[in-house]
CSV table of C-alpha atoms and ligand atoms in Angstrom, one decimal:
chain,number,residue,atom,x,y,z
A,161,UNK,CA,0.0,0.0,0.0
A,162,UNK,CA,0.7,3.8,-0.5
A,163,UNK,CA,3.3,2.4,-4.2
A,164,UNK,CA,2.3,4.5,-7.0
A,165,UNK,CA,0.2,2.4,-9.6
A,166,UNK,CA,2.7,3.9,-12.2
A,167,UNK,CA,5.8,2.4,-10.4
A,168,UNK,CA,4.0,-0.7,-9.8
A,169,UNK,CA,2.9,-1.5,-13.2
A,170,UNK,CA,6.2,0.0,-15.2
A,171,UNK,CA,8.8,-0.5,-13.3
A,172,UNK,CA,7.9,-3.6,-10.7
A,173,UNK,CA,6.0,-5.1,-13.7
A,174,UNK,CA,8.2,-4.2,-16.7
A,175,UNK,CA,4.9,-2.2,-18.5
A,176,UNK,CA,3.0,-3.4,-21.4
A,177,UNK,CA,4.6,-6.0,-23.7
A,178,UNK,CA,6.8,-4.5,-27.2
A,179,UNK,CA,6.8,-1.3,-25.5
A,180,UNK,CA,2.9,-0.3,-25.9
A,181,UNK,CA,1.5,2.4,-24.3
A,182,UNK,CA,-0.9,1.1,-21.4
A,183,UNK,CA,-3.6,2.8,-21.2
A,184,UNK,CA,-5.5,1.9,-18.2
A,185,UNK,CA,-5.1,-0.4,-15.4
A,186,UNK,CA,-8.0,-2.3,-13.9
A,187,UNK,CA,-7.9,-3.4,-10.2
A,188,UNK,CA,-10.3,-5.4,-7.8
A,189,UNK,CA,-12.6,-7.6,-10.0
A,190,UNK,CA,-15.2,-7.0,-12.3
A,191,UNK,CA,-17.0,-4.3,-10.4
A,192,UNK,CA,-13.9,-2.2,-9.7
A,193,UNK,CA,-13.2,0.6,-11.7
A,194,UNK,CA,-10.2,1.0,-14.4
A,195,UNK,CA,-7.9,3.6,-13.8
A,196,UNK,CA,-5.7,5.7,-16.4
A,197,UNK,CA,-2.7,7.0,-16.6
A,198,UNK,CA,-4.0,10.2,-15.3
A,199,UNK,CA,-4.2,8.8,-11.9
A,200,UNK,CA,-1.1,6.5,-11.6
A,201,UNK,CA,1.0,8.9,-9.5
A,202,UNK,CA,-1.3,8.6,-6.5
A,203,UNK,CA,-0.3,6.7,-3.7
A,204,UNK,CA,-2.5,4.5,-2.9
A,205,UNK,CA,-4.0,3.7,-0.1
A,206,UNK,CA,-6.8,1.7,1.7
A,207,UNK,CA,-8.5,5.0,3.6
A,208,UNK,CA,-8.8,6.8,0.4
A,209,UNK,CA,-12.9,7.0,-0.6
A,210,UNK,CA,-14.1,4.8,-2.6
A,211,UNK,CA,-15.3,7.4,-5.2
A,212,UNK,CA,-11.4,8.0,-5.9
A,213,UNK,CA,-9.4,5.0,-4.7
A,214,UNK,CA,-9.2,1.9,-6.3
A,215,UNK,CA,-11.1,-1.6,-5.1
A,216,UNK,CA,-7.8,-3.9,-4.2
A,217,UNK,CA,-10.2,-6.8,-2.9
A,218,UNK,CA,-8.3,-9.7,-4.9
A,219,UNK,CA,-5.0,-8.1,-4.8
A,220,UNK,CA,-5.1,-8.6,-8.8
A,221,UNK,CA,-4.2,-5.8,-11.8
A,222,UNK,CA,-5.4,-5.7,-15.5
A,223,UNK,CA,-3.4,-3.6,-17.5
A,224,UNK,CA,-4.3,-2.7,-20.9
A,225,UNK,CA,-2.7,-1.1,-23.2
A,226,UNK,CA,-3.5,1.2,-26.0
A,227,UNK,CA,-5.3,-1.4,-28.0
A,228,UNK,CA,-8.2,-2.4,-25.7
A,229,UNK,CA,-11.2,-0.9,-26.5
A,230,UNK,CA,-12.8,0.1,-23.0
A,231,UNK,CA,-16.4,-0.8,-24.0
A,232,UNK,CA,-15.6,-4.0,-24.9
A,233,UNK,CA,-14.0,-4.4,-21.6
A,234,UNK,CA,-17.3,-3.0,-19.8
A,235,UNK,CA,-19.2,-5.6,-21.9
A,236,UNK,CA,-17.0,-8.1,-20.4
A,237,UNK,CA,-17.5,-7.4,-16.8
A,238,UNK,CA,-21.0,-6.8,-17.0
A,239,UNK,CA,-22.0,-10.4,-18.8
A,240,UNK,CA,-19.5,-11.7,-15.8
A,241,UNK,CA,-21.6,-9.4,-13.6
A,242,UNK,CA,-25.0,-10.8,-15.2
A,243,UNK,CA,-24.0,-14.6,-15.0
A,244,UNK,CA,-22.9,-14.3,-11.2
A,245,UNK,CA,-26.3,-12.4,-10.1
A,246,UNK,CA,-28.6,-14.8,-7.8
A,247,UNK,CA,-31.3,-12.6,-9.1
A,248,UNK,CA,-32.9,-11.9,-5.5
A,249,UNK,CA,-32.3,-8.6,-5.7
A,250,UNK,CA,-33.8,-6.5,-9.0
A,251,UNK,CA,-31.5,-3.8,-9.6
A,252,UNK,CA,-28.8,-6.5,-9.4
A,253,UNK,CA,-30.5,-9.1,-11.3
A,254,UNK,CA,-32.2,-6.5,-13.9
A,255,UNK,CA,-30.0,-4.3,-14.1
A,256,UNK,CA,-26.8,-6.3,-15.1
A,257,UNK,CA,-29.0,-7.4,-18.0
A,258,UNK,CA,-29.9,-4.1,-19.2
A,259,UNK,CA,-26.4,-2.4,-18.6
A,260,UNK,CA,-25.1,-5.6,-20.4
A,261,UNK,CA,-27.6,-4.8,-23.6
A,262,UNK,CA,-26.7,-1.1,-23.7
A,263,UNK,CA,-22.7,-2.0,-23.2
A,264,UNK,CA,-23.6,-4.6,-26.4
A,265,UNK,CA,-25.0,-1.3,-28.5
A,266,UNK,CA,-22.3,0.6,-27.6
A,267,UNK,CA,-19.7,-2.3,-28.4
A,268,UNK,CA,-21.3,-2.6,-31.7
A,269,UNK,CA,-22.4,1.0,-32.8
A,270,UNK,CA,-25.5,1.0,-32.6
A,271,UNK,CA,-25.6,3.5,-29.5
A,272,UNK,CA,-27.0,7.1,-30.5
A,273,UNK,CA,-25.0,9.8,-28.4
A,274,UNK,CA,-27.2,12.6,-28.8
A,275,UNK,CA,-30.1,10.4,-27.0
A,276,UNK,CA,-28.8,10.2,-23.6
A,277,UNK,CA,-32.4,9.2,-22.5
A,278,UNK,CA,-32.1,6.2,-24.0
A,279,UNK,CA,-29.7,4.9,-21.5
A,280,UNK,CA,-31.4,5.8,-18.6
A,281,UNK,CA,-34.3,4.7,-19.5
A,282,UNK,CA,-32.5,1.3,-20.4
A,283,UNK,CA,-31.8,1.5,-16.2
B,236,SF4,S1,-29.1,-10.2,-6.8
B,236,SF4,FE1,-28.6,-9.2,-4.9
B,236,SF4,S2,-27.8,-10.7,-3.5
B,236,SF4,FE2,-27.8,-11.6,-5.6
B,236,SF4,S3,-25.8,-11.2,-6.4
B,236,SF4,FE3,-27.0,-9.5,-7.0
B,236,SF4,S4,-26.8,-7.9,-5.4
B,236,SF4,FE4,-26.0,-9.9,-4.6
């Protein structure tokens, strides 16, 4: 705790493989946010808020480099999200499957930008 993401991932970990730019790093599961290079001089630490820090729960790191397309990663970890619901609750268990479904349009350009409605009402 309190090593800068940067110095973990380029210098403990050697960076991306053939030199790539990384572009973001993804820590603490599927629900856990992925952070970018903007924010990989922080030190990180377990009291910062869980707005701005980083979920460490399985001690694991993604990196990506310049070549991952962030919705596809999204889409990923919500159909992970969406199998793993016990479907008790129904924001959980309805939720995943529309957040999944608008991911899916975004993934595959069918999204519309200028109807932001459209995605909240998809919540
Ligand atoms: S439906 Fe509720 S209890 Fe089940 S996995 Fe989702 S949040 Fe957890």
């Amino acid at each position: 705790m309190g090593t800068p993401l940067r110095q973990i991932v380029e210098e403990m970990g050697g960076g991306a493989p053939g030199g790539a730019k990384i572009k973001a790093v993804q820590t603490g599961g599927p629900r856990a946010g992925a952070f970018p290079r903007t924010n990989w001089t922080r030190r990180w630490t377990m009291s910062r808020s869980p707005a701005s820090a980083p979920s460490w729960a399985p001690g694991g790191m993604i990196v990506m480099d310049e070549s991952t397309r962030m919705p596809e990663v999204a889409r990923y970890f919500m159909e992970f999200c969406m199998d793993e619901s016990c479907g008790k609750c129904i924001p959980c268990r309805a939720g995943t499957v529309q957040m999944h479904r608008l991911l899916d349009k975004i993934v595959k350009r069918e999204a519309d930008r200028r109807r932001p409605v459209e995605a909240r009402g998809a919540l």
